XYZ file of C-alpha atoms in Angstrom:
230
model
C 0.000 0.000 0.000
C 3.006 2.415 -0.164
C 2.594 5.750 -2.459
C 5.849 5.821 -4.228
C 7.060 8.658 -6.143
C 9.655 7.858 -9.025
C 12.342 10.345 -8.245
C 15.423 10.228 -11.176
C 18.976 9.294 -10.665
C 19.861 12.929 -11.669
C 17.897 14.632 -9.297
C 19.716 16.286 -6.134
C 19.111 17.674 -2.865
C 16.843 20.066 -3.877
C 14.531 18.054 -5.770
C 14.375 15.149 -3.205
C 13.917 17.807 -0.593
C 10.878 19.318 -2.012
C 9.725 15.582 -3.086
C 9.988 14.237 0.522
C 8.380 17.548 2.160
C 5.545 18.142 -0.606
C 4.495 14.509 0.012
C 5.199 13.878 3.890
C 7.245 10.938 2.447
C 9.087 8.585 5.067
C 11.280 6.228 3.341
C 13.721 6.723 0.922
C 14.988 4.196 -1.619
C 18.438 4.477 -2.818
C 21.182 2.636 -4.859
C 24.940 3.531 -2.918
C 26.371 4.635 -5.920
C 25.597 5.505 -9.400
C 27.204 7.607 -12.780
C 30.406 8.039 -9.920
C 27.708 10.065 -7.365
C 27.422 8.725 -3.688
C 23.295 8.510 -3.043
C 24.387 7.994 0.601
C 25.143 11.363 1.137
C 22.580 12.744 -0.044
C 20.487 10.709 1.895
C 22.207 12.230 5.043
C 21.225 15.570 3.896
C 17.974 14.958 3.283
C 17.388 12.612 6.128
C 18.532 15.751 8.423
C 16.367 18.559 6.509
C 13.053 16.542 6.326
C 11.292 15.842 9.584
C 8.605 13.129 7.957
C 11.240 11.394 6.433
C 12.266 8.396 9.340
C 14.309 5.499 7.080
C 16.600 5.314 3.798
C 16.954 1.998 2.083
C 19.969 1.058 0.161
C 18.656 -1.519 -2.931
C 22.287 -1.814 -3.847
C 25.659 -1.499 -2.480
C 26.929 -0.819 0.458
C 24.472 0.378 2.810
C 27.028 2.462 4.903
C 25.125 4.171 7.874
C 21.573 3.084 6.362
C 19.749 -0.371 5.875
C 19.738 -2.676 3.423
C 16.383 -2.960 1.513
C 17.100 -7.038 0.944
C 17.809 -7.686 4.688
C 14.508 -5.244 5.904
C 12.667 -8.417 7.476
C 9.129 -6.943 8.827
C 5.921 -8.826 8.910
C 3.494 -7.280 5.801
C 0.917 -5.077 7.215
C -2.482 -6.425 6.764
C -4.174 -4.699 3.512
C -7.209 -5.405 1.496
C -5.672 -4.559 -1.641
C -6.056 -1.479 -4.369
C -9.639 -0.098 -5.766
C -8.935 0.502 -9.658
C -9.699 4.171 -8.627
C -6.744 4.567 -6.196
C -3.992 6.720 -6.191
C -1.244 3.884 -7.533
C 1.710 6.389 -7.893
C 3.194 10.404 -8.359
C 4.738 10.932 -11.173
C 7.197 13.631 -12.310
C 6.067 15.675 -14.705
C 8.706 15.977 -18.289
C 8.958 19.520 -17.992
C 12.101 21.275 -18.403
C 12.292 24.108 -16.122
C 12.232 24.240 -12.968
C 11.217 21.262 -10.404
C 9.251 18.384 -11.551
C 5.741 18.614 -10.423
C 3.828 15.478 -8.867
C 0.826 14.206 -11.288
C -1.321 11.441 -8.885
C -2.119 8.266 -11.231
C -5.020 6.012 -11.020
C -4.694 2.053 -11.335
C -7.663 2.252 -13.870
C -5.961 5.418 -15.522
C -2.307 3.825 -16.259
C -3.951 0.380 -16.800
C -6.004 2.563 -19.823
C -2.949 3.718 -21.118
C -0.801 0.749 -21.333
C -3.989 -1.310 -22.837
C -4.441 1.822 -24.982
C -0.410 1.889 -26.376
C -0.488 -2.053 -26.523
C -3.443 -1.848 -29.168
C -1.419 1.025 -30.897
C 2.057 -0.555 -31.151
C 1.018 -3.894 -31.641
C 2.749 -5.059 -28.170
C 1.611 -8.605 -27.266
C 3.033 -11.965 -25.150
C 6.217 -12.250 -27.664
C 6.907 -8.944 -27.271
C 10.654 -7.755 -26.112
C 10.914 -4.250 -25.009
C 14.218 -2.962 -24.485
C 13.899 0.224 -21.916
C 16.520 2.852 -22.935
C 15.547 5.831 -21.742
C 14.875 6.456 -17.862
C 13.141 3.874 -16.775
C 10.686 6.619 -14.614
C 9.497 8.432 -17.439
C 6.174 8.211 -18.673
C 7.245 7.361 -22.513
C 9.687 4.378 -21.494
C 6.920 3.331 -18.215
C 3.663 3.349 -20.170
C 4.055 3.903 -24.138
C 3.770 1.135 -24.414
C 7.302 1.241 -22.043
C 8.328 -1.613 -20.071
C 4.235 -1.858 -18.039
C 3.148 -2.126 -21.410
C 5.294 -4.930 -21.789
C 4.866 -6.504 -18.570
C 1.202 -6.324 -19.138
C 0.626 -7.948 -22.596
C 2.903 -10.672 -21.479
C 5.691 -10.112 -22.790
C 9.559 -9.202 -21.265
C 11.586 -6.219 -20.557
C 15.457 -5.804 -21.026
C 16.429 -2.942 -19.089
C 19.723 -0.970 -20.793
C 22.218 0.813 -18.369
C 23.247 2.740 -21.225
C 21.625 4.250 -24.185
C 24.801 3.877 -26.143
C 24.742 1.886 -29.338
C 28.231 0.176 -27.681
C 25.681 -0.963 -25.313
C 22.612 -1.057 -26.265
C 23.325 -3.347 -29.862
C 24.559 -6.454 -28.196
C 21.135 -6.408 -25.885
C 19.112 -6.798 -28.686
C 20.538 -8.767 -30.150
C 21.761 -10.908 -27.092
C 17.655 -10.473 -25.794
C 16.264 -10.953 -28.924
C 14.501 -7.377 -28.913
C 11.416 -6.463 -30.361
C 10.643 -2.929 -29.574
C 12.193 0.023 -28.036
C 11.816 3.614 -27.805
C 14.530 6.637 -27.857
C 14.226 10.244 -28.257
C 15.216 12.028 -31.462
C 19.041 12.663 -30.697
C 19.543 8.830 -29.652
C 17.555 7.693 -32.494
C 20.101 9.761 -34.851
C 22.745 8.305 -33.384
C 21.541 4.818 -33.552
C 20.961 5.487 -37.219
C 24.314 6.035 -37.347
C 26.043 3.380 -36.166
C 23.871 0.681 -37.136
C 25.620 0.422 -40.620
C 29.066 -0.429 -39.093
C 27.884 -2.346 -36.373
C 28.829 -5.864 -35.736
C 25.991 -7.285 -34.316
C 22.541 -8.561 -35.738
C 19.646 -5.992 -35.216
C 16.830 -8.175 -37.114
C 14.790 -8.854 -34.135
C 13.755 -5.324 -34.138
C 10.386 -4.793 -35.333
C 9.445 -1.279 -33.755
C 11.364 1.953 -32.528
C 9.514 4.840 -31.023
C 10.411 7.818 -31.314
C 9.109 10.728 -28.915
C 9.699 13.280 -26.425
C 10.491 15.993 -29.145
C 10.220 16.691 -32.836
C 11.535 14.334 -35.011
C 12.436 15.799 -38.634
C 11.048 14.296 -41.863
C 14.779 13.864 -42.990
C 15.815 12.003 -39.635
C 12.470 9.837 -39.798
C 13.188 8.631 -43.539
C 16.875 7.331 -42.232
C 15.867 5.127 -39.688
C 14.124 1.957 -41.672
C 17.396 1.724 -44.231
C 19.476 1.981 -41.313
C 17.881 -0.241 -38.051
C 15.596 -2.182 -40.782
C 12.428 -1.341 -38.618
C 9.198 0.218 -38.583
C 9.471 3.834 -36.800
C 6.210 4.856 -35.054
């Protein structure tokens, strides 16, 4: 029955600060390290500056001063389970300037959506969706995004890079189907997928979103990734 709210790796003290006091949150879920940036210490900080907040969880690495989310052994609390028409989660909104704002989803609302993009994209049990971008965002999450995935049936490959050095031998290591990029990745992609060693066939689908994508970009990526570009 926890609210979470999906905070992104690139967010700092002042962000998490406003998240934690704007929702009265009281846990915090970190990784130790990530990108070369100790999470622990901010943590601290925040831990110090926010008077709801009462325990930080380390999911990976070492926990330091904090606990470690895999050895938290409590009893579940009793709980009768979600109404479709309950809150399910706060999400940041993609805006640019200044601090994210909190948008409350529905279970019935995202459960539209992904149903919704599944129809759309043609997402279904043999689907393999390779999640690129932040894995918080609302494109990569629910359009179709990994849920959509996850919901039709099918499997996710999460990428800890959206390099093509990286991202090339997932699919096709994973034997992926679909994935989605914004316009400067997808121009990059396009680029190095004529030198690159490995075999992209498996890829039926790339969406593109989050920003304009030109006419002149669009046209590149089928003779380049061999795909359908939606």
């Amino acid at each position: 029955g926890a609210l979470p709210v999906f905070a992104l790796p690139a967010h700092r003290e002042s962000e998490i600060t406003y998240f934690c006091e704007f929702t009265g949150a009281v846990a915090y879920v970190i990784a130790a390290e990530h990108g070369g940036y100790d999470y622990r210490e901010l943590a601290s900080k925040t831990l110090a500056n926010v008077g709801t907040l009462r325990h930080v969880f380390v999911a990976q690495g070492d926990p330091g001063a904090f606990e470690s989310l895999v050895e938290v052994a409590e009893e579940p609390v009793g709980y009768g389970g979600p109404r479709p028409d309950d809150l399910a989660f706060l999400q940041l909104s993609g805006g640019s300037t200044g601090v994210p704002k909190l948008i409350p989803r529905t279970h019935d609302d995202y459960i539209y959506s992904l149903w919704g993009s599944n129809e759309i994209c043609g997402v279904d049990e043999r689907s393999v969706y390779l999640c690129v971008l932040p894995a918080a965002h609302n494109f990569p999450l629910s359009s179709p995004g990994s849920l959509g995935a996850l919901y039709a049936g099918g499997r996710v490959v999460l990428c800890p890079a959206p390099s093509p050095e990286v991202a090339f031998p997932l699919i096709e290591r994973e034997g992926v189907t679909i994935t989605g990029l914004v316009p400067p990745l997808a121009l990059l992609w396009t680029e190095a997928a004529p030198s690159t060693a490995h075999d992209l066939g498996s890829l039926d689908v790339l969406l593109v979103g989050g920003a304009k994508f030109s006419e002149e970009a669009a046209r590149r990526v089928r003779p380049a990734l061999g795909c359908t570009l939606q």
